PDB file of C-alpha atoms in Angstrom:
ATOM      1  CA  MET A   1      -0.029   0.137   0.027  1.00  0.00           C
ATOM      2  CA  ARG A   2       1.362   3.531  -0.906  1.00  0.00           C
ATOM      3  CA  SER A   3      -0.190   6.524   0.562  1.00  0.00           C
ATOM      4  CA  GLY A   4      -3.199   4.717   1.692  1.00  0.00           C
ATOM      5  CA  ARG A   5      -3.784   3.257  -1.910  1.00  0.00           C
ATOM      6  CA  PRO A   6      -3.338  -0.270  -2.834  1.00  0.00           C
ATOM      7  CA  LEU A   7      -0.693  -1.493  -5.297  1.00  0.00           C
ATOM      8  CA  SER A   8      -1.746  -2.847  -8.480  1.00  0.00           C
ATOM      9  CA  VAL A   9      -0.987  -6.407  -9.696  1.00  0.00           C
ATOM     10  CA  THR A  10       0.686  -6.628 -13.068  1.00  0.00           C
ATOM     11  CA  PHE A  11       0.951  -9.912 -14.918  1.00  0.00           C
ATOM     12  CA  ALA A  12       3.706 -11.077 -17.259  1.00  0.00           C
ATOM     13  CA  ASP A  13       1.540 -10.045 -20.371  1.00  0.00           C
ATOM     14  CA  GLY A  14       1.213  -6.586 -19.084  1.00  0.00           C
ATOM     15  CA  THR A  15      -2.460  -6.850 -17.809  1.00  0.00           C
ATOM     16  CA  GLU A  16      -2.849  -4.931 -14.701  1.00  0.00           C
ATOM     17  CA  ILE A  17      -5.662  -5.111 -11.907  1.00  0.00           C
ATOM     18  CA  MET A  18      -6.264  -2.863  -9.091  1.00  0.00           C
ATOM     19  CA  PRO A  19      -7.415  -4.616  -5.916  1.00  0.00           C
ATOM     20  CA  ASP A  20     -10.596  -3.189  -4.472  1.00  0.00           C
ATOM     21  CA  GLY A  21     -11.367  -4.853  -1.099  1.00  0.00           C
ATOM     22  CA  ARG A  22     -11.745  -4.026   2.619  1.00  0.00           C
ATOM     23  CA  PHE A  23      -8.548  -5.695   3.797  1.00  0.00           C
ATOM     24  CA  ASP A  24      -5.070  -4.506   2.491  1.00  0.00           C
ATOM     25  CA  THR A  25      -1.648  -5.439   3.950  1.00  0.00           C
ATOM     26  CA  ASP A  26       1.814  -6.147   3.065  1.00  0.00           C
ATOM     27  CA  ASP A  27       2.264  -9.102   5.387  1.00  0.00           C
ATOM     28  CA  GLY A  28       2.379 -12.424   3.551  1.00  0.00           C
ATOM     29  CA  GLY A  29       1.190 -14.468   6.622  1.00  0.00           C
ATOM     30  CA  ALA A  30      -1.725 -12.259   7.231  1.00  0.00           C
ATOM     31  CA  ILE A  31      -2.792 -12.437   3.540  1.00  0.00           C
ATOM     32  CA  ARG A  32      -2.435 -16.136   3.610  1.00  0.00           C
ATOM     33  CA  HIS A  33      -4.547 -16.416   6.878  1.00  0.00           C
ATOM     34  CA  ALA A  34      -7.301 -14.072   5.482  1.00  0.00           C
ATOM     35  CA  ALA A  35      -7.386 -16.205   2.195  1.00  0.00           C
ATOM     36  CA  LEU A  36      -7.746 -19.386   4.347  1.00  0.00           C
ATOM     37  CA  ALA A  37     -10.553 -17.617   6.328  1.00  0.00           C
ATOM     38  CA  GLY A  38     -12.468 -16.851   3.013  1.00  0.00           C
ATOM     39  CA  ALA A  39     -11.762 -13.254   2.989  1.00  0.00           C
ATOM     40  CA  GLY A  40     -11.125 -13.264  -0.831  1.00  0.00           C
ATOM     41  CA  ILE A  41      -8.325 -13.471  -3.402  1.00  0.00           C
ATOM     42  CA  ALA A  42      -4.677 -13.332  -2.237  1.00  0.00           C
ATOM     43  CA  HIS A  43      -1.772 -12.371  -4.304  1.00  0.00           C
ATOM     44  CA  LEU A  44       1.023 -14.619  -2.787  1.00  0.00           C
ATOM     45  CA  MET A  45       4.046 -16.577  -4.083  1.00  0.00           C
ATOM     46  CA  GLN A  46       3.135 -20.130  -5.066  1.00  0.00           C
ATOM     47  CA  PHE A  47       5.790 -21.730  -2.974  1.00  0.00           C
ATOM     48  CA  ALA A  48       4.463 -19.995   0.057  1.00  0.00           C
ATOM     49  CA  VAL A  49       1.180 -21.647  -0.214  1.00  0.00           C
ATOM     50  CA  LYS A  50       2.087 -24.791  -2.102  1.00  0.00           C
ATOM     51  CA  GLU A  51       0.807 -27.057   0.884  1.00  0.00           C
ATOM     52  CA  ASP A  52      -2.508 -25.158   1.110  1.00  0.00           C
ATOM     53  CA  LEU A  53      -2.993 -25.468  -2.734  1.00  0.00           C
ATOM     54  CA  ASN A  54      -2.071 -29.131  -2.608  1.00  0.00           C
ATOM     55  CA  ALA A  55      -4.620 -29.937   0.177  1.00  0.00           C
ATOM     56  CA  GLY A  56      -7.203 -27.886  -1.560  1.00  0.00           C
ATOM     57  CA  ARG A  57      -7.506 -25.155   1.248  1.00  0.00           C
ATOM     58  CA  LEU A  58      -6.685 -22.551  -1.418  1.00  0.00           C
ATOM     59  CA  LEU A  59      -7.335 -22.555  -5.087  1.00  0.00           C
ATOM     60  CA  CYS A  60      -5.328 -20.871  -8.001  1.00  0.00           C
ATOM     61  CA  VAL A  61      -7.886 -18.476  -9.747  1.00  0.00           C
ATOM     62  CA  VAL A  62      -5.636 -17.487 -12.637  1.00  0.00           C
ATOM     63  CA  PRO A  63      -3.360 -20.335 -13.431  1.00  0.00           C
ATOM     64  CA  ASP A  64      -2.652 -19.136 -16.950  1.00  0.00           C
ATOM     65  CA  MET A  65      -1.727 -15.652 -16.147  1.00  0.00           C
ATOM     66  CA  PRO A  66       1.838 -15.810 -14.735  1.00  0.00           C
ATOM     67  CA  LEU A  67       3.460 -12.886 -12.955  1.00  0.00           C
ATOM     68  CA  PRO A  68       6.572 -11.472 -14.218  1.00  0.00           C
ATOM     69  CA  THR A  69       9.747 -12.961 -12.963  1.00  0.00           C
ATOM     70  CA  MET A  70      11.886 -11.013 -10.430  1.00  0.00           C
ATOM     71  CA  PRO A  71      15.679 -10.913 -10.232  1.00  0.00           C
ATOM     72  CA  VAL A  72      17.496 -11.609  -7.083  1.00  0.00           C
ATOM     73  CA  HIS A  73      20.639  -9.770  -6.221  1.00  0.00           C
ATOM     74  CA  ILE A  74      23.198 -10.448  -3.435  1.00  0.00           C
ATOM     75  CA  VAL A  75      24.972  -7.577  -2.058  1.00  0.00           C
ATOM     76  CA  HIS A  76      28.188  -8.034   0.173  1.00  0.00           C
ATOM     77  CA  ALA A  77      30.651  -5.830   1.791  1.00  0.00           C
ATOM     78  CA  PHE A  78      33.651  -8.027   1.071  1.00  0.00           C
ATOM     79  CA  GLY A  79      34.996  -6.274  -2.004  1.00  0.00           C
ATOM     80  CA  ARG A  80      36.524  -8.462  -4.858  1.00  0.00           C
ATOM     81  CA  GLN A  81      37.729 -11.254  -2.438  1.00  0.00           C
ATOM     82  CA  LEU A  82      34.630 -13.016  -1.318  1.00  0.00           C
ATOM     83  CA  PRO A  83      35.387 -15.142   1.632  1.00  0.00           C
ATOM     84  CA  VAL A  84      34.761 -18.815   1.272  1.00  0.00           C
ATOM     85  CA  ARG A  85      32.017 -18.856   3.975  1.00  0.00           C
ATOM     86  CA  ALA A  86      30.101 -16.157   1.949  1.00  0.00           C
ATOM     87  CA  ARG A  87      30.727 -17.973  -1.444  1.00  0.00           C
ATOM     88  CA  LEU A  88      29.335 -21.188   0.059  1.00  0.00           C
ATOM     89  CA  PHE A  89      26.227 -19.360   1.411  1.00  0.00           C
ATOM     90  CA  VAL A  90      25.682 -17.920  -1.968  1.00  0.00           C
ATOM     91  CA  GLU A  91      26.006 -21.173  -3.633  1.00  0.00           C
ATOM     92  CA  PHE A  92      23.583 -22.667  -1.039  1.00  0.00           C
ATOM     93  CA  LEU A  93      21.017 -19.754  -1.925  1.00  0.00           C
ATOM     94  CA  VAL A  94      21.311 -20.336  -5.630  1.00  0.00           C
ATOM     95  CA  ARG A  95      20.535 -24.068  -5.077  1.00  0.00           C
ATOM     96  CA  GLN A  96      17.620 -23.349  -2.757  1.00  0.00           C
ATOM     97  CA  MET A  97      16.086 -20.722  -5.312  1.00  0.00           C
ATOM     98  CA  GLY A  98      16.492 -23.175  -8.117  1.00  0.00           C
ATOM     99  CA  ARG A  99      14.281 -25.534  -6.299  1.00  0.00           C
ATOM    100  CA  LEU A 100      11.355 -23.288  -6.181  1.00  0.00           C
ATOM    101  CA  ASP A 101       8.198 -23.898  -8.296  1.00  0.00           C
ATOM    102  CA  ARG A 102       7.687 -21.585 -10.975  1.00  0.00           C
TER     103      ARG A 102
END
């Protein structure tokens, strides 16, 4: 929400919708709980609600309208010589991110 106004949802094809409802928050956990309680449609990352989708507690209402991909950046303060522990952590994150469902 910006300045009291909800953020629009833009799909990969450029289609944009503006949510219009009584409940608006940027807390993913609260959005999930509200959707599970029947409050309406939620805009959440699929991996965050995968178990709910698989169990039938939530339904995907626009499965053929993907959202645009988002880049992930890693910022560190080590200069050009990244310590081994930091490099290993980055490699771990890359593997974990690669496992996420698209």
